[in-house]
PDB file of C-alpha atoms in Angstrom:
ATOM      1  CA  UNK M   6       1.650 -13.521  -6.804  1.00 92.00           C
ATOM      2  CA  UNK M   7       0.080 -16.915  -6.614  1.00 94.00           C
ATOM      3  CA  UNK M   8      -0.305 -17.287 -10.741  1.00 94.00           C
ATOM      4  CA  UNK M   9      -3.849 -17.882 -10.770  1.00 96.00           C
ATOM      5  CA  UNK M  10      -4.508 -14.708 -12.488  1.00 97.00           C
ATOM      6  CA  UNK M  11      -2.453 -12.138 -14.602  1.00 96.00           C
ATOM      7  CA  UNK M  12      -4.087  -8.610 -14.758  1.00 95.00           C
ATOM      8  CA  UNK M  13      -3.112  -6.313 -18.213  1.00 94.00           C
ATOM      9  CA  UNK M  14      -4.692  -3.066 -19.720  1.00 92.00           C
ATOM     10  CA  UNK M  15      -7.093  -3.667 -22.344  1.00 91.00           C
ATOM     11  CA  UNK M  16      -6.732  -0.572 -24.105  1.00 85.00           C
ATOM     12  CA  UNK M  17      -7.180   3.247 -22.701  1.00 82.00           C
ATOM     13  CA  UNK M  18     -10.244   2.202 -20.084  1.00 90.00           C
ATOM     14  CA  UNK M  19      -9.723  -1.326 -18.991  1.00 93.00           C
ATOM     15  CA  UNK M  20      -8.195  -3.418 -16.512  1.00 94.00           C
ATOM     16  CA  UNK M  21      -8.754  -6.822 -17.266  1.00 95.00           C
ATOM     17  CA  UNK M  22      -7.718  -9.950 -16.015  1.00 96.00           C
ATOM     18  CA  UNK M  23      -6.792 -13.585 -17.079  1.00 97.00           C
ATOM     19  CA  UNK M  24      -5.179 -17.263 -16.847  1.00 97.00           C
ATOM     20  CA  UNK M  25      -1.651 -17.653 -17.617  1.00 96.00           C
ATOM     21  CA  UNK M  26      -3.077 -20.347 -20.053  1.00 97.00           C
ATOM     22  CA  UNK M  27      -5.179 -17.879 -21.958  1.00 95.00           C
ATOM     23  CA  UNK M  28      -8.475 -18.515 -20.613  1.00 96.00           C
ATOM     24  CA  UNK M  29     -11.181 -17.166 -18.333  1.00 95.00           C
ATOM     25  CA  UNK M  30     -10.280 -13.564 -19.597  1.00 97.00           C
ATOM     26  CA  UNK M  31     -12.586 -11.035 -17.568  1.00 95.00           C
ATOM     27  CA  UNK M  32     -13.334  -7.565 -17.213  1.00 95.00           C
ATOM     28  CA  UNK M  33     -12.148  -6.394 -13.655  1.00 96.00           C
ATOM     29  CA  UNK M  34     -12.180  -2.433 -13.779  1.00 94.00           C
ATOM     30  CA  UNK M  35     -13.577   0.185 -15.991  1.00 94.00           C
ATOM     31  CA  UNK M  36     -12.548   3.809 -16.123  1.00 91.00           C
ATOM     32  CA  UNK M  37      -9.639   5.977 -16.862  1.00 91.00           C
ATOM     33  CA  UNK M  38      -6.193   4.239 -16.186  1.00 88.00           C
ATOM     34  CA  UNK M  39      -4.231   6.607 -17.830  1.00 84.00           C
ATOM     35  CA  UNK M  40      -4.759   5.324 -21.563  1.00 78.00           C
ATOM     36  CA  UNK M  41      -1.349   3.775 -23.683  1.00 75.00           C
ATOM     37  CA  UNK M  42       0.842   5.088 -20.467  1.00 76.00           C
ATOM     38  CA  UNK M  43      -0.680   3.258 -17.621  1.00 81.00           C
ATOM     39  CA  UNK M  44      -0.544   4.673 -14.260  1.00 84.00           C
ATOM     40  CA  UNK M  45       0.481   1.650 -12.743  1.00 88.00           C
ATOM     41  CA  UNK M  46      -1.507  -0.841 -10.466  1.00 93.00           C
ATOM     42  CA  UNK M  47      -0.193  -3.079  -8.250  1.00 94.00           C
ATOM     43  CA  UNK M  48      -1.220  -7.033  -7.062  1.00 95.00           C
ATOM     44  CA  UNK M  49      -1.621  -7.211  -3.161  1.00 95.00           C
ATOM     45  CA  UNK M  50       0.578  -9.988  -1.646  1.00 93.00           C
ATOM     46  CA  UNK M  51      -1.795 -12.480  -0.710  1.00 93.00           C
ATOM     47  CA  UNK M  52      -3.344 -12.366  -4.628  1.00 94.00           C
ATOM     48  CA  UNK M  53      -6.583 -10.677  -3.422  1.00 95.00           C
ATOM     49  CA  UNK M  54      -6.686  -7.450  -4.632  1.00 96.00           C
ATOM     50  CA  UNK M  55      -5.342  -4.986  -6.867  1.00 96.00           C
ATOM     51  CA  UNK M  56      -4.246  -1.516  -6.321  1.00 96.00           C
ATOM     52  CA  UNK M  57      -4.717   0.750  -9.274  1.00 95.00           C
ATOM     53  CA  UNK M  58      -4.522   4.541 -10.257  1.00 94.00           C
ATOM     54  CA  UNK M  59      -7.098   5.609 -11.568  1.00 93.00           C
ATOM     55  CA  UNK M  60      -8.251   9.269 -12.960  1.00 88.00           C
ATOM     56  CA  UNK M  61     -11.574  10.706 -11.380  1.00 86.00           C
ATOM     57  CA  UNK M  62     -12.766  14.488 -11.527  1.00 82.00           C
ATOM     58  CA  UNK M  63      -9.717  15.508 -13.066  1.00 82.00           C
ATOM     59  CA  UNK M  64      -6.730  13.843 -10.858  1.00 86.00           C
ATOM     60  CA  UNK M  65      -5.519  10.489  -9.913  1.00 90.00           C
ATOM     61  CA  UNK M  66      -5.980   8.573  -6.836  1.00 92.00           C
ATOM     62  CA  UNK M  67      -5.381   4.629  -5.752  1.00 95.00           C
ATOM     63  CA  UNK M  68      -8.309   2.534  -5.784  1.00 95.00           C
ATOM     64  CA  UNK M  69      -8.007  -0.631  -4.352  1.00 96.00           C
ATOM     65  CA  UNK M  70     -10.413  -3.609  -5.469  1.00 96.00           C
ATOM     66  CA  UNK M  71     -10.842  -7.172  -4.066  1.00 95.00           C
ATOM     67  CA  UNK M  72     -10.193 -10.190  -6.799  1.00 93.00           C
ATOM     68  CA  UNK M  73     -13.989 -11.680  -6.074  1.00 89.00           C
ATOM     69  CA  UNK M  74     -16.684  -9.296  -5.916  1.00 81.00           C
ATOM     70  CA  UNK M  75     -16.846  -5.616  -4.078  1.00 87.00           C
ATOM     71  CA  UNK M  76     -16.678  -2.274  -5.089  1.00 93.00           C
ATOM     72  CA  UNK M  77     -13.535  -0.444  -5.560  1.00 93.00           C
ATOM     73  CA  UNK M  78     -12.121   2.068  -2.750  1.00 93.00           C
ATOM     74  CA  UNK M  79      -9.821   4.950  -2.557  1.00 92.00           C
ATOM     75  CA  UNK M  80      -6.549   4.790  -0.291  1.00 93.00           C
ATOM     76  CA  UNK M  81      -5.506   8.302  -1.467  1.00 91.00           C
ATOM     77  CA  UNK M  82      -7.982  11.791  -1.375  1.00 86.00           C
ATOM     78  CA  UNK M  83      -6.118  14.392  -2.610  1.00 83.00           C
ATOM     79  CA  UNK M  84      -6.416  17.170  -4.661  1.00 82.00           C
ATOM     80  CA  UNK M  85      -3.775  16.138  -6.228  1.00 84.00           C
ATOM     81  CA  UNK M  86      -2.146  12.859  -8.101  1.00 87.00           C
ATOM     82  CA  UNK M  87      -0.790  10.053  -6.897  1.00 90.00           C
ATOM     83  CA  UNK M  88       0.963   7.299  -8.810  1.00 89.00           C
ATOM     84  CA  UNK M  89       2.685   3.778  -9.265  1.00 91.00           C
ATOM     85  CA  UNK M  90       1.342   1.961  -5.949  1.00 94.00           C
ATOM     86  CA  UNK M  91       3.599  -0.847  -4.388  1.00 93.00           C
ATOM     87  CA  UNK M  92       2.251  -3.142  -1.556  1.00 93.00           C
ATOM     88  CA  UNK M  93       3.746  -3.568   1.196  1.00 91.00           C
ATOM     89  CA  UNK M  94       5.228  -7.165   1.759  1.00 89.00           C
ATOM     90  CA  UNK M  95       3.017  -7.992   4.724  1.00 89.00           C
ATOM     91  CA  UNK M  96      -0.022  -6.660   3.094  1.00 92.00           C
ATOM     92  CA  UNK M  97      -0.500  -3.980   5.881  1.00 93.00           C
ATOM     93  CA  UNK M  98       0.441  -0.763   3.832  1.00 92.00           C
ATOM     94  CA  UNK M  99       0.606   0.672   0.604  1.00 94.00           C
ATOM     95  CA  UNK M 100       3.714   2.399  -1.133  1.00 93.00           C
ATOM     96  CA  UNK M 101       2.816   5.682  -4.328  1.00 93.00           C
ATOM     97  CA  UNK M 102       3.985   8.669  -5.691  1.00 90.00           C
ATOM     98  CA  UNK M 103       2.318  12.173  -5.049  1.00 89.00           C
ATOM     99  CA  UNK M 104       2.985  15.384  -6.018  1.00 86.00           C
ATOM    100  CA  UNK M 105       1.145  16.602  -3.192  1.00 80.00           C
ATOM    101  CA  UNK M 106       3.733  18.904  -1.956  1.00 74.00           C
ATOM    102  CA  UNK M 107       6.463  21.346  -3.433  1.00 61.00           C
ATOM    103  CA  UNK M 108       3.832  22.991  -6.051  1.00 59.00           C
ATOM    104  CA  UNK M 109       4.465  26.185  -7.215  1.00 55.00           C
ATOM    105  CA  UNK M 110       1.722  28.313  -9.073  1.00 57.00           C
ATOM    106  CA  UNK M 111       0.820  29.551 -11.193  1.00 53.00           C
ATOM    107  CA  UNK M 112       2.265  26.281 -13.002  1.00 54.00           C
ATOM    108  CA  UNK M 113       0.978  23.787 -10.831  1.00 56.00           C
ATOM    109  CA  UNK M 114       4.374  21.878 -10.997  1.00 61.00           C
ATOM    110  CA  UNK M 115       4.451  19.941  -8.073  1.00 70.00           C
ATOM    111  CA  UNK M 116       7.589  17.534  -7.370  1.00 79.00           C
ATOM    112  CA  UNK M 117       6.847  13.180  -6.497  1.00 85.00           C
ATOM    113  CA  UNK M 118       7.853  12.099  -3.244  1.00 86.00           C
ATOM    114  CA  UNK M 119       7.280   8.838  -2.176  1.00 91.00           C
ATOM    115  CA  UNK M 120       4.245   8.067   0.921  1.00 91.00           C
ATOM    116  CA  UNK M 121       2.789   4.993   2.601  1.00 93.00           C
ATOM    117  CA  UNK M 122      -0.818   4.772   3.523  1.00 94.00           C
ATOM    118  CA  UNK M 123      -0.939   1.823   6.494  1.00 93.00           C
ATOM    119  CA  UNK M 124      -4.582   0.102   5.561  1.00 92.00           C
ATOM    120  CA  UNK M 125      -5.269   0.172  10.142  1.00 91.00           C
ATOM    121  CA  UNK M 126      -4.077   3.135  12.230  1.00 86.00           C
ATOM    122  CA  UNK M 127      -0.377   2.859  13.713  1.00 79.00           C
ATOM    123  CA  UNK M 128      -0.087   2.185  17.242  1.00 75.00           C
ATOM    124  CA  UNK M 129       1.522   4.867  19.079  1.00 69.00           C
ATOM    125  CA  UNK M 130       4.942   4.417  20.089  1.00 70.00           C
ATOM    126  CA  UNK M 131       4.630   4.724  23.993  1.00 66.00           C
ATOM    127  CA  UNK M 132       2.051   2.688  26.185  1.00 67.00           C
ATOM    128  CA  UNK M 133       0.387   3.086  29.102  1.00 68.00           C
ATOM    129  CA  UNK M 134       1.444  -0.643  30.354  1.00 69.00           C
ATOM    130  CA  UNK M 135       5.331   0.340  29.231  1.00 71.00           C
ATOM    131  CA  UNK M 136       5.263   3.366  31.636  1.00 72.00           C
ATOM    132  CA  UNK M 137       4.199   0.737  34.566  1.00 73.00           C
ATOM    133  CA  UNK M 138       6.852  -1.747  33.258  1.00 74.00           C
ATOM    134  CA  UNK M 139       9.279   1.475  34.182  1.00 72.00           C
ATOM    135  CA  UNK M 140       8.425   0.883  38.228  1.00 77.00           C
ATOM    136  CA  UNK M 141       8.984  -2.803  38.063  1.00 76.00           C
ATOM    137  CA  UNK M 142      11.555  -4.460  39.738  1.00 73.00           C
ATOM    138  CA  UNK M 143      14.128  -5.908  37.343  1.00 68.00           C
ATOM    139  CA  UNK M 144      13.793  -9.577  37.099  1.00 62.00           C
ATOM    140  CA  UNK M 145      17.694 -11.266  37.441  1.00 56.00           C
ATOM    141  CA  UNK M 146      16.803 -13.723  34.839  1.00 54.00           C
ATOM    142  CA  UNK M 147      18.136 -16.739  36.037  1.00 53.00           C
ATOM    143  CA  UNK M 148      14.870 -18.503  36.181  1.00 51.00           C
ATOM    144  CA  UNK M 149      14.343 -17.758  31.908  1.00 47.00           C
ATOM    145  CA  UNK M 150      14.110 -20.717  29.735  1.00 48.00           C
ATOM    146  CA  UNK M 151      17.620 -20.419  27.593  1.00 46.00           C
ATOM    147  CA  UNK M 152      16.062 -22.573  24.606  1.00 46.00           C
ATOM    148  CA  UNK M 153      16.755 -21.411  21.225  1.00 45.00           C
ATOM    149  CA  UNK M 154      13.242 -21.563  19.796  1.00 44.00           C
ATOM    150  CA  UNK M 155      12.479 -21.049  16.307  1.00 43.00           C
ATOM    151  CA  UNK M 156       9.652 -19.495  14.887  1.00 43.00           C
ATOM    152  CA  UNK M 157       7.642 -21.618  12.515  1.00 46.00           C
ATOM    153  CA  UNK M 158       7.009 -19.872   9.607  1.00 45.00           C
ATOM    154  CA  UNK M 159       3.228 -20.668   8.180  1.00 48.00           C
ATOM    155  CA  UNK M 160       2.462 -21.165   4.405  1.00 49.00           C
ATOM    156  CA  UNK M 161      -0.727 -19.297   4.782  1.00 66.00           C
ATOM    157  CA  UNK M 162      -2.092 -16.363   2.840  1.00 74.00           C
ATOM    158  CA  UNK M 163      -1.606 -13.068   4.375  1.00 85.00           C
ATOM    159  CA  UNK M 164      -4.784 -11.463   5.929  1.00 89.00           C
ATOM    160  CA  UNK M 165      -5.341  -8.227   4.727  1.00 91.00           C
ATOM    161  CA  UNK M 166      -7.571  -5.363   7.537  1.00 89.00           C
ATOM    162  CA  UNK M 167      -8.885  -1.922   6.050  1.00 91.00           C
ATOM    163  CA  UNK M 168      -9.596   0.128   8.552  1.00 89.00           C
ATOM    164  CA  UNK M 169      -9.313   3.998   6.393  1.00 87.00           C
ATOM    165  CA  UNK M 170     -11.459   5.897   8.933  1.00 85.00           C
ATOM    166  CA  UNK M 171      -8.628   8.830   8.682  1.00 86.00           C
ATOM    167  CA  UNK M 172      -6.453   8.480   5.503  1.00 85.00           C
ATOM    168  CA  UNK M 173      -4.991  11.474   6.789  1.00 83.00           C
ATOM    169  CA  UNK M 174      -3.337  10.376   9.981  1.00 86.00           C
ATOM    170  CA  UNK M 175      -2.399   6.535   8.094  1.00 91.00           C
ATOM    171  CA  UNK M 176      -0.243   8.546   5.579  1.00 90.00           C
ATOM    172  CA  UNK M 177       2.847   9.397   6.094  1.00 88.00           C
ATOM    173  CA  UNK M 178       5.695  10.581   3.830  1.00 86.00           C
ATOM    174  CA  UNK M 179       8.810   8.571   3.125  1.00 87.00           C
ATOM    175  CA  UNK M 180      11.005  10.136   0.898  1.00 80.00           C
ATOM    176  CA  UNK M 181      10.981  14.373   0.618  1.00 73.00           C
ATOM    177  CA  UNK M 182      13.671  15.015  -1.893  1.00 71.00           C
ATOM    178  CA  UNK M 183      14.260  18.151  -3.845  1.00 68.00           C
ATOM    179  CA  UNK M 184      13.793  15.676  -6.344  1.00 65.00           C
ATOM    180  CA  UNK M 185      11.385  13.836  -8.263  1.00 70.00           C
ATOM    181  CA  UNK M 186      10.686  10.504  -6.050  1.00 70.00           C
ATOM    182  CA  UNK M 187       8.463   8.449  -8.981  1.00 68.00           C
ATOM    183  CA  UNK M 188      10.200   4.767  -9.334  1.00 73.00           C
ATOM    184  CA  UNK M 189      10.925   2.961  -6.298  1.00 76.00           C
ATOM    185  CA  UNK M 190      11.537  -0.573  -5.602  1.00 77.00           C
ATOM    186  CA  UNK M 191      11.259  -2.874  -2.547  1.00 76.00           C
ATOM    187  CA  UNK M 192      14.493  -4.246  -1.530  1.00 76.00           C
ATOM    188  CA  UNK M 193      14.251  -7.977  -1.889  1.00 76.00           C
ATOM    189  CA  UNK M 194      16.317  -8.536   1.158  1.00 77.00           C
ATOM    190  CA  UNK M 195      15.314  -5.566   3.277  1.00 76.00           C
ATOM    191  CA  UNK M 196      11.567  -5.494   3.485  1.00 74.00           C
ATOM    192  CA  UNK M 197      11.781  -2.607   5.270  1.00 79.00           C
ATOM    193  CA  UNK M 198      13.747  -0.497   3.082  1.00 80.00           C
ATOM    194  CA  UNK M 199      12.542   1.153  -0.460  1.00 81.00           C
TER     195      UNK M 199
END
């Protein structure tokens, strides 16, 4: 997202990255990434790390790996595969593809729906402090300042928090179709809609 780097497939076990002008090409990842297909990996929006499918002990989960240094980490733990991962605009969740429900055996056919894994765990939608703000007397708002202030929006890079202490309970479905959910796009003017 920044330019400083462009990341490719070198082929069948290698995810390598480069400049735009050709040089400082470097090894970044090393295992199965789904050979001359590609499973698809994905640039995080501040230009820090890349999320990646990658094939271990027979199925496919999203690793995610910082730019400089660290090991890679899992965001998915399933028994079964999950595919093309999208970030999330404000860097605090991850879009993919699983075929994690709708199997039917003996075939093992399962059907893609689309999930988002949130990188901290969701606050829940009712406080404690909103239940007090219930017994409160209702302010007439004459004494509110009317100004029509502006948010300033900062030209910083976007802070990224892992917190995966229960992938479970961060992932939630999105899409359930009788379909098969694989390609999915974030709208450019919605960020909140796929």
């Amino acid at each position: 997202p920044d330019g400083e780097w462009v990341a490719y497939y070198n082929g069948p076990r290698e995810l390598r990255l480069v400049k735009p002008d050709g040089s400082g090409d470097r090894l970044f990842a090393k295992g199965d990434f789904g050979g001359r297909f590609g499973w698809g990996y994905s640039w995080a929006p501040n230009s820090q790390y890349i999320a990646f499918v990658e094939q271990v002990r027979g199925q496919r989960d999203i690793y995610i790996k910082a730019l400089e240094g660290g090991d890679k980490f899992a965001v998915t733990n399933t028994a079964y595969d999950e595919t093309n991962p999208i970030w999330h605009e404000d860097g605090k969740s991850l879009l993919f593809a699983s075929n994690r429900s709708g199997h039917s055996f003996p075939e093992f056919t399962g059907q893609y729906d689309l999930y988002q894994v949130h990188f901290e765990p969701k606050e829940p939608d009712f406080k404690e402090t909103d239940f007090e703000e219930l017994f409160k007397k209702k302010d007439s708002g004459k004494d509110k300042d009317k100004g029509d202030k502006k948010k300033e929006k900062k030209d910083e890079k976007i802070a990224i928090t892992f917190r995966l202490d229960n992938l479970d309970r961060q992932t939630e479905p999105v899409v359930r179709t009788l379909g098969q959910d694989r390609s999915f796009v974030m709208m450019p003017k919605d960020k909140e809609a796929v």
